[in-house]
Amino acid sequence: MEKKNKLGVALVGLGKYATGELIPSLQITQNCYLAGLVSGSEEKKLKYQQEFGLKDESLYSYDDFDRIADNPDIDIVYVVLPNFMHAEYCIRAARAGKHVICEKPLAMNVDECYRVAEAVRQANVRFSMGYRLHFDPFNQEMMRLGQKEVFGPVKKLELLDSMDIGTETPWRVDRERAGGGPLVNNGIYCIQAAIYITGKLPVAVEARFAPVTNPDRFSEVEEGVIWTMFFEDGVTAHCETSYSKNQNLMRAEGSEGWFELNPAYEYKGLVGRTSSGAMDIEPVKQQARQMDDFARCIIENTETRVPIEMGIRDMQIIEAVYASARAGDRVELHLEAFENLPEY
């Protein structure tokens, strides 16, 4: 196979995130570029084809998606679909011989995650989770401060990621399409942050569902979840996620000081402070960095820092949080460490 300097990316799904964040990011990436679109909307495909000069043969519907295997211009398939479609299109992309990026969560449950992992293994392609914050310099600084114990060992974390969804995105409150509520959409960032700030895996969780204030709106998925993640040496991460309030805090308290981001999880506008003063960090386009890094990993034959194992691990924790909230009791975790746990 001819070695390329830049890899072609096909976006599967043309919702708000793909059109508002990924397509603009692919105009500034250095290692990859927009090469294809998959959508059920002919209007959307035509709009972006005309805007970016895409070939007719690089436009696909969901029905004819599998012919993407015959397109040498497309190296990476980025799955940006409602959660219930993640596993199917990751598996089909892998079987088509394409490298895969998948938005969070990896799948609807752990069993589906393992099905995706097996398809990726059999196809011998590379896989990356769409965890953009691993490539954001503010979040990387939180990783460095925590893992290097700049303010002493981290003792306590407060991680809040919520958004008031109002009446928008009805699929997110549909259990069959979303798999869960704010925990799988926003709370997954809290889980991520707890692990990448401490550099450790949790050993247990204890959770409860938040009171339901709108039973008609939240009849199928939770309105909110409040939970604690327990680590060795008594370290705790207190977390909350909700679809009926706005929160955006990542705070770590060490034995000799504190550090935080607020906002912490947004695409832009992040602000960092520590007990020693403000963080002086230049913002970046997170998604451009994320996609460039994966393309570089493919080109240079190196490992991504956000591999499929990380997506599986996070789904295991999510299922434990749900189990704890339903049972009203602590749930022990038995997570397997893996070589690619990022360090900064």
Short mmCIF file of C-alpha atoms in Angstrom, two decimals, residues 8-321:
data_model
loop_
_atom_site.label_atom_id
_atom_site.label_comp_id
_atom_site.label_asym_id
_atom_site.label_seq_id
_atom_site.Cartn_x
_atom_site.Cartn_y
_atom_site.Cartn_z
CA GLY A 8 -8.61 10.93 4.01
CA VAL A 9 -11.40 11.01 6.60
CA ALA A 10 -15.04 10.12 5.95
CA LEU A 11 -17.61 11.40 8.44
CA VAL A 12 -20.49 9.04 9.17
CA GLY A 13 -23.38 11.24 10.25
CA LEU A 14 -23.84 14.94 9.56
CA GLY A 15 -25.40 16.22 12.76
CA LYS A 16 -24.38 19.31 14.73
CA TYR A 17 -21.06 17.95 15.96
CA ALA A 18 -19.90 16.75 12.55
CA THR A 19 -20.92 19.91 10.72
CA GLY A 20 -20.16 22.44 13.43
CA GLU A 21 -16.89 21.04 14.78
CA LEU A 22 -15.37 18.23 12.72
CA ILE A 23 -15.77 19.66 9.22
CA PRO A 24 -14.25 23.03 10.23
CA SER A 25 -11.46 21.18 12.04
CA LEU A 26 -10.66 19.16 8.94
CA GLN A 27 -9.96 22.41 7.11
CA ILE A 28 -6.98 23.12 9.39
CA THR A 29 -5.61 19.63 10.05
CA GLN A 30 -2.07 18.84 8.89
CA ASN A 31 -2.16 15.03 8.69
CA CYS A 32 -5.68 14.38 7.41
CA TYR A 33 -8.45 15.96 5.36
CA LEU A 34 -12.16 15.60 4.61
CA ALA A 35 -12.49 12.92 1.93
CA GLY A 36 -16.02 11.51 2.24
CA LEU A 37 -19.48 11.86 3.77
CA VAL A 38 -22.07 9.33 4.87
CA SER A 39 -25.57 10.61 5.51
CA GLY A 40 -29.23 9.92 4.84
CA SER A 41 -29.63 13.55 3.80
CA GLU A 42 -28.94 14.20 0.12
CA GLU A 43 -29.29 17.92 0.79
CA LYS A 44 -26.52 17.92 3.39
CA LYS A 45 -24.20 15.80 1.26
CA LEU A 46 -24.67 18.07 -1.75
CA LYS A 47 -24.08 21.20 0.35
CA TYR A 48 -20.72 20.02 1.69
CA GLN A 49 -19.70 18.37 -1.59
CA GLN A 50 -20.06 21.71 -3.34
CA GLU A 51 -18.35 23.59 -0.52
CA PHE A 52 -15.31 21.32 -0.33
CA GLY A 53 -15.09 19.79 -3.79
CA LEU A 54 -15.73 16.18 -2.79
CA LYS A 55 -15.96 13.48 -5.44
CA ASP A 56 -19.33 11.94 -6.31
CA GLU A 57 -17.96 8.48 -5.49
CA SER A 58 -17.05 9.64 -1.96
CA LEU A 59 -20.66 10.31 -0.94
CA TYR A 60 -22.57 7.46 0.69
CA SER A 61 -25.93 6.67 2.19
CA TYR A 62 -26.30 4.28 5.10
CA ASP A 63 -27.60 1.63 2.72
CA ASP A 64 -24.56 1.65 0.42
CA PHE A 65 -21.99 2.42 3.14
CA ASP A 66 -20.14 -0.87 2.65
CA ARG A 67 -18.88 0.13 -0.79
CA ILE A 68 -16.56 2.51 1.06
CA ALA A 69 -14.20 -0.47 1.06
CA ASP A 70 -13.48 0.23 -2.61
CA ASN A 71 -12.52 3.89 -2.09
CA PRO A 72 -8.74 4.36 -1.79
CA ASP A 73 -9.16 8.05 -0.93
CA ILE A 74 -10.74 7.18 2.43
CA ASP A 75 -8.41 5.88 5.12
CA ILE A 76 -10.30 6.75 8.31
CA VAL A 77 -14.01 6.49 9.07
CA TYR A 78 -15.24 8.76 11.89
CA VAL A 79 -18.51 7.50 13.39
CA VAL A 80 -20.57 10.49 14.59
CA LEU A 81 -24.00 8.88 15.00
CA PRO A 82 -26.55 8.36 17.77
CA ASN A 83 -25.21 5.87 20.30
CA PHE A 84 -27.26 2.87 19.17
CA MET A 85 -25.57 3.02 15.76
CA HIS A 86 -21.96 3.18 17.01
CA ALA A 87 -21.23 -0.53 17.20
CA GLU A 88 -22.79 -1.35 13.82
CA TYR A 89 -20.89 1.29 11.86
CA CYS A 90 -17.60 0.77 13.69
CA ILE A 91 -17.81 -2.93 12.80
CA ARG A 92 -18.80 -2.23 9.18
CA ALA A 93 -16.00 0.33 8.81
CA ALA A 94 -13.43 -2.10 10.21
CA ARG A 95 -14.64 -4.88 7.90
CA ALA A 96 -14.28 -2.42 5.02
CA GLY A 97 -10.59 -2.18 5.94
CA LYS A 98 -10.79 1.38 7.25
CA HIS A 99 -9.28 2.76 10.43
CA VAL A 100 -11.94 3.98 12.84
CA ILE A 101 -12.64 6.88 15.18
CA CYS A 102 -15.78 6.58 17.28
CA GLU A 103 -17.50 9.27 19.29
CA LYS A 104 -18.28 8.45 22.90
CA PRO A 105 -19.65 6.20 24.19
CA LEU A 106 -18.04 3.34 22.30
CA ALA A 107 -21.29 1.36 22.26
CA MET A 108 -24.52 0.78 24.16
CA ASN A 109 -23.05 -1.72 26.62
CA VAL A 110 -19.89 -3.66 27.40
CA ASP A 111 -20.90 -6.67 25.30
CA GLU A 112 -21.24 -4.45 22.23
CA CYS A 113 -17.87 -2.90 23.01
CA TYR A 114 -16.23 -6.31 22.90
CA ARG A 115 -17.92 -7.07 19.58
CA VAL A 116 -16.40 -3.91 18.12
CA ALA A 117 -13.00 -4.77 19.56
CA GLU A 118 -13.09 -8.23 18.00
CA ALA A 119 -14.04 -6.82 14.58
CA VAL A 120 -11.16 -4.33 14.80
CA ARG A 121 -8.76 -7.11 15.77
CA GLN A 122 -9.87 -9.38 12.95
CA ALA A 123 -9.64 -6.58 10.38
CA ASN A 124 -6.21 -5.51 11.64
CA VAL A 125 -7.14 -1.83 11.53
CA ARG A 126 -6.49 0.93 14.04
CA PHE A 127 -9.12 2.38 16.35
CA SER A 128 -9.37 5.60 18.31
CA MET A 129 -11.98 6.94 20.69
CA GLY A 130 -13.10 10.48 19.95
CA TYR A 131 -11.81 11.73 23.30
CA ARG A 132 -10.84 15.25 22.24
CA LEU A 133 -9.91 16.46 25.74
CA HIS A 134 -6.79 14.29 25.74
CA PHE A 135 -5.46 16.69 23.10
CA ASP A 136 -6.56 19.91 24.78
CA PRO A 137 -3.68 21.79 26.49
CA PHE A 138 -5.81 22.84 29.48
CA ASN A 139 -6.79 19.25 30.20
CA GLN A 140 -3.23 18.10 29.53
CA GLU A 141 -2.09 20.55 32.19
CA MET A 142 -4.59 19.04 34.64
CA MET A 143 -3.10 15.63 33.82
CA ARG A 144 0.43 16.89 34.38
CA LEU A 145 -0.35 18.67 37.65
CA GLY A 146 -2.14 15.60 39.02
CA GLN A 147 0.10 12.81 37.82
CA LYS A 148 3.34 14.69 38.61
CA GLU A 149 1.94 15.66 42.04
CA VAL A 150 2.89 19.30 41.52
CA PHE A 151 0.57 20.29 44.38
CA GLY A 152 1.24 17.10 46.30
CA PRO A 153 -0.71 13.86 45.92
CA VAL A 154 -4.29 14.42 44.79
CA LYS A 155 -6.67 13.72 47.67
CA LYS A 156 -10.06 14.79 46.32
CA LEU A 157 -11.67 15.59 42.98
CA GLU A 158 -14.88 17.44 42.17
CA LEU A 159 -16.10 16.78 38.62
CA LEU A 160 -19.35 18.29 37.38
CA ASP A 161 -20.52 18.12 33.77
CA SER A 162 -24.17 18.90 33.09
CA MET A 163 -26.23 20.63 30.44
CA ASP A 164 -29.83 21.75 30.33
CA ILE A 165 -31.04 20.14 27.11
CA GLY A 166 -34.47 21.78 27.18
CA THR A 167 -36.57 20.20 24.43
CA GLU A 168 -33.71 19.61 21.99
CA THR A 169 -32.13 16.34 20.78
CA PRO A 170 -35.06 14.01 21.58
CA TRP A 171 -32.96 10.94 20.75
CA ARG A 172 -30.87 11.64 23.85
CA VAL A 173 -33.85 10.90 26.12
CA ASP A 174 -34.84 7.79 24.15
CA ARG A 175 -33.30 4.75 25.89
CA GLU A 176 -33.32 2.59 22.75
CA ARG A 177 -31.27 5.14 20.82
CA ALA A 178 -29.14 6.68 23.58
CA GLY A 179 -28.60 3.75 25.94
CA GLY A 180 -28.71 6.13 28.90
CA GLY A 181 -29.05 9.77 29.81
CA PRO A 182 -26.47 12.37 30.85
CA LEU A 183 -24.14 9.74 32.33
CA VAL A 184 -23.22 8.35 28.90
CA ASN A 185 -23.19 11.77 27.24
CA ASN A 186 -21.63 14.15 29.79
CA GLY A 187 -20.74 12.05 32.82
CA ILE A 188 -18.27 10.04 30.78
CA TYR A 189 -16.05 13.15 30.81
CA CYS A 190 -16.06 13.11 34.62
CA ILE A 191 -15.00 9.46 34.57
CA GLN A 192 -12.24 10.30 32.11
CA ALA A 193 -11.00 13.26 34.14
CA ALA A 194 -10.84 11.32 37.40
CA ILE A 195 -8.59 8.76 35.78
CA TYR A 196 -6.34 11.04 33.76
CA ILE A 197 -5.77 13.49 36.61
CA THR A 198 -4.81 10.78 39.10
CA GLY A 199 -3.26 8.41 36.57
CA LYS A 200 -5.04 5.62 38.45
CA LEU A 201 -8.05 3.37 37.97
CA PRO A 202 -10.99 3.47 40.42
CA VAL A 203 -11.62 0.48 42.65
CA ALA A 204 -15.30 1.14 43.45
CA VAL A 205 -18.26 3.45 42.80
CA GLU A 206 -21.25 4.54 44.83
CA ALA A 207 -24.12 6.30 43.05
CA ARG A 208 -27.67 7.58 43.27
CA PHE A 209 -30.07 8.98 40.74
CA ALA A 210 -30.95 12.66 41.07
CA PRO A 211 -34.61 13.49 41.75
CA VAL A 212 -36.75 13.62 38.62
CA THR A 213 -38.24 17.08 38.16
CA ASN A 214 -39.76 16.40 34.73
CA PRO A 215 -41.19 12.84 34.63
CA ASP A 216 -42.66 13.31 31.16
CA ARG A 217 -39.29 14.35 29.73
CA PHE A 218 -37.25 11.78 31.64
CA SER A 219 -39.44 8.69 31.55
CA GLU A 220 -36.84 6.48 29.83
CA VAL A 221 -33.41 7.82 30.89
CA GLU A 222 -32.14 9.39 34.09
CA GLU A 223 -32.41 13.13 34.56
CA GLY A 224 -29.19 13.12 36.56
CA VAL A 225 -26.73 10.98 38.50
CA ILE A 226 -24.55 11.81 41.49
CA TRP A 227 -21.74 9.40 42.23
CA THR A 228 -18.40 8.91 43.94
CA MET A 229 -15.44 7.07 42.47
CA PHE A 230 -13.08 5.52 45.01
CA PHE A 231 -9.37 5.05 44.38
CA GLU A 232 -6.64 3.41 46.39
CA ASP A 233 -5.08 5.42 49.24
CA GLY A 234 -8.44 7.03 50.09
CA VAL A 235 -8.63 9.30 47.02
CA THR A 236 -12.22 10.17 46.02
CA ALA A 237 -13.82 11.79 42.99
CA HIS A 238 -17.23 13.35 43.60
CA CYS A 239 -19.13 13.57 40.33
CA GLU A 240 -22.44 14.86 39.04
CA THR A 241 -24.11 14.96 35.64
CA SER A 242 -27.56 16.21 34.68
CA TYR A 243 -29.73 17.14 31.72
CA SER A 244 -31.61 19.86 33.67
CA LYS A 245 -28.80 22.15 34.89
CA ASN A 246 -25.55 23.62 33.61
CA GLN A 247 -22.25 22.62 35.27
CA ASN A 248 -18.71 22.61 33.94
CA LEU A 249 -16.15 22.12 36.71
CA MET A 250 -13.00 20.01 37.03
CA ARG A 251 -11.27 20.61 40.37
CA ALA A 252 -8.48 18.69 42.10
CA GLU A 253 -7.30 19.22 45.65
CA GLY A 254 -3.78 18.09 46.55
CA SER A 255 -2.01 18.00 49.86
CA GLU A 256 -0.23 21.27 49.02
CA GLY A 257 -2.71 23.17 46.83
CA TRP A 258 -5.48 22.94 44.25
CA PHE A 259 -6.00 23.27 40.50
CA GLU A 260 -9.12 23.53 38.39
CA LEU A 261 -10.76 24.22 35.05
CA ASN A 262 -14.03 26.11 34.89
CA PRO A 263 -15.31 25.76 32.19
CA ALA A 264 -13.54 22.42 31.79
CA TYR A 265 -15.19 20.25 29.13
CA GLU A 266 -16.25 22.71 26.42
CA TYR A 267 -14.91 22.93 22.87
CA LYS A 268 -13.45 26.38 23.61
CA GLY A 269 -13.32 29.08 26.27
CA LEU A 270 -11.68 26.92 28.93
CA VAL A 271 -10.24 28.75 31.95
CA GLY A 272 -7.67 27.25 34.31
CA ARG A 273 -6.58 28.36 37.78
CA THR A 274 -4.40 26.95 40.53
CA SER A 275 -3.69 27.90 44.12
CA SER A 276 -0.54 29.55 42.71
CA GLY A 277 -2.36 31.62 40.07
CA ALA A 278 -3.98 31.47 36.65
CA MET A 279 -2.95 28.95 33.97
CA ASP A 280 -1.34 30.73 31.03
CA ILE A 281 -2.28 28.43 28.16
CA GLU A 282 -2.95 29.08 24.49
CA PRO A 283 -6.20 27.40 23.36
CA VAL A 284 -6.29 25.09 20.34
CA LYS A 285 -8.92 23.51 18.10
CA GLN A 286 -9.33 20.28 20.07
CA GLN A 287 -10.86 18.19 17.29
CA ALA A 288 -8.16 19.14 14.79
CA ARG A 289 -5.46 18.05 17.21
CA GLN A 290 -7.34 14.85 17.98
CA MET A 291 -7.75 13.80 14.34
CA ASP A 292 -4.21 14.86 13.41
CA ASP A 293 -2.81 12.76 16.23
CA PHE A 294 -4.64 9.63 15.11
CA ALA A 295 -3.58 10.15 11.50
CA ARG A 296 0.01 10.58 12.66
CA CYS A 297 -0.23 7.34 14.66
CA ILE A 298 -1.33 5.50 11.51
CA ILE A 299 1.33 7.10 9.31
CA GLU A 300 4.14 6.53 11.83
CA ASN A 301 2.87 3.16 13.10
CA THR A 302 2.57 4.27 16.73
CA GLU A 303 -0.19 3.74 19.30
CA THR A 304 -2.97 6.22 20.01
CA ARG A 305 -3.33 7.49 23.55
CA VAL A 306 -7.12 6.94 23.35
CA PRO A 307 -7.43 3.30 22.21
CA ILE A 308 -10.48 1.06 22.14
CA GLU A 309 -9.54 -0.39 25.54
CA MET A 310 -10.22 3.02 27.05
CA GLY A 311 -13.71 3.05 25.57
CA ILE A 312 -14.37 -0.43 26.97
CA ARG A 313 -13.05 0.57 30.40
CA ASP A 314 -15.29 3.65 30.55
CA MET A 315 -18.36 1.61 29.62
CA GLN A 316 -17.51 -0.85 32.41
CA ILE A 317 -17.46 2.05 34.87
CA ILE A 318 -20.69 3.50 33.47
CA GLU A 319 -22.45 0.16 33.91
CA ALA A 320 -21.15 -0.01 37.50
CA VAL A 321 -22.47 3.51 38.24
#
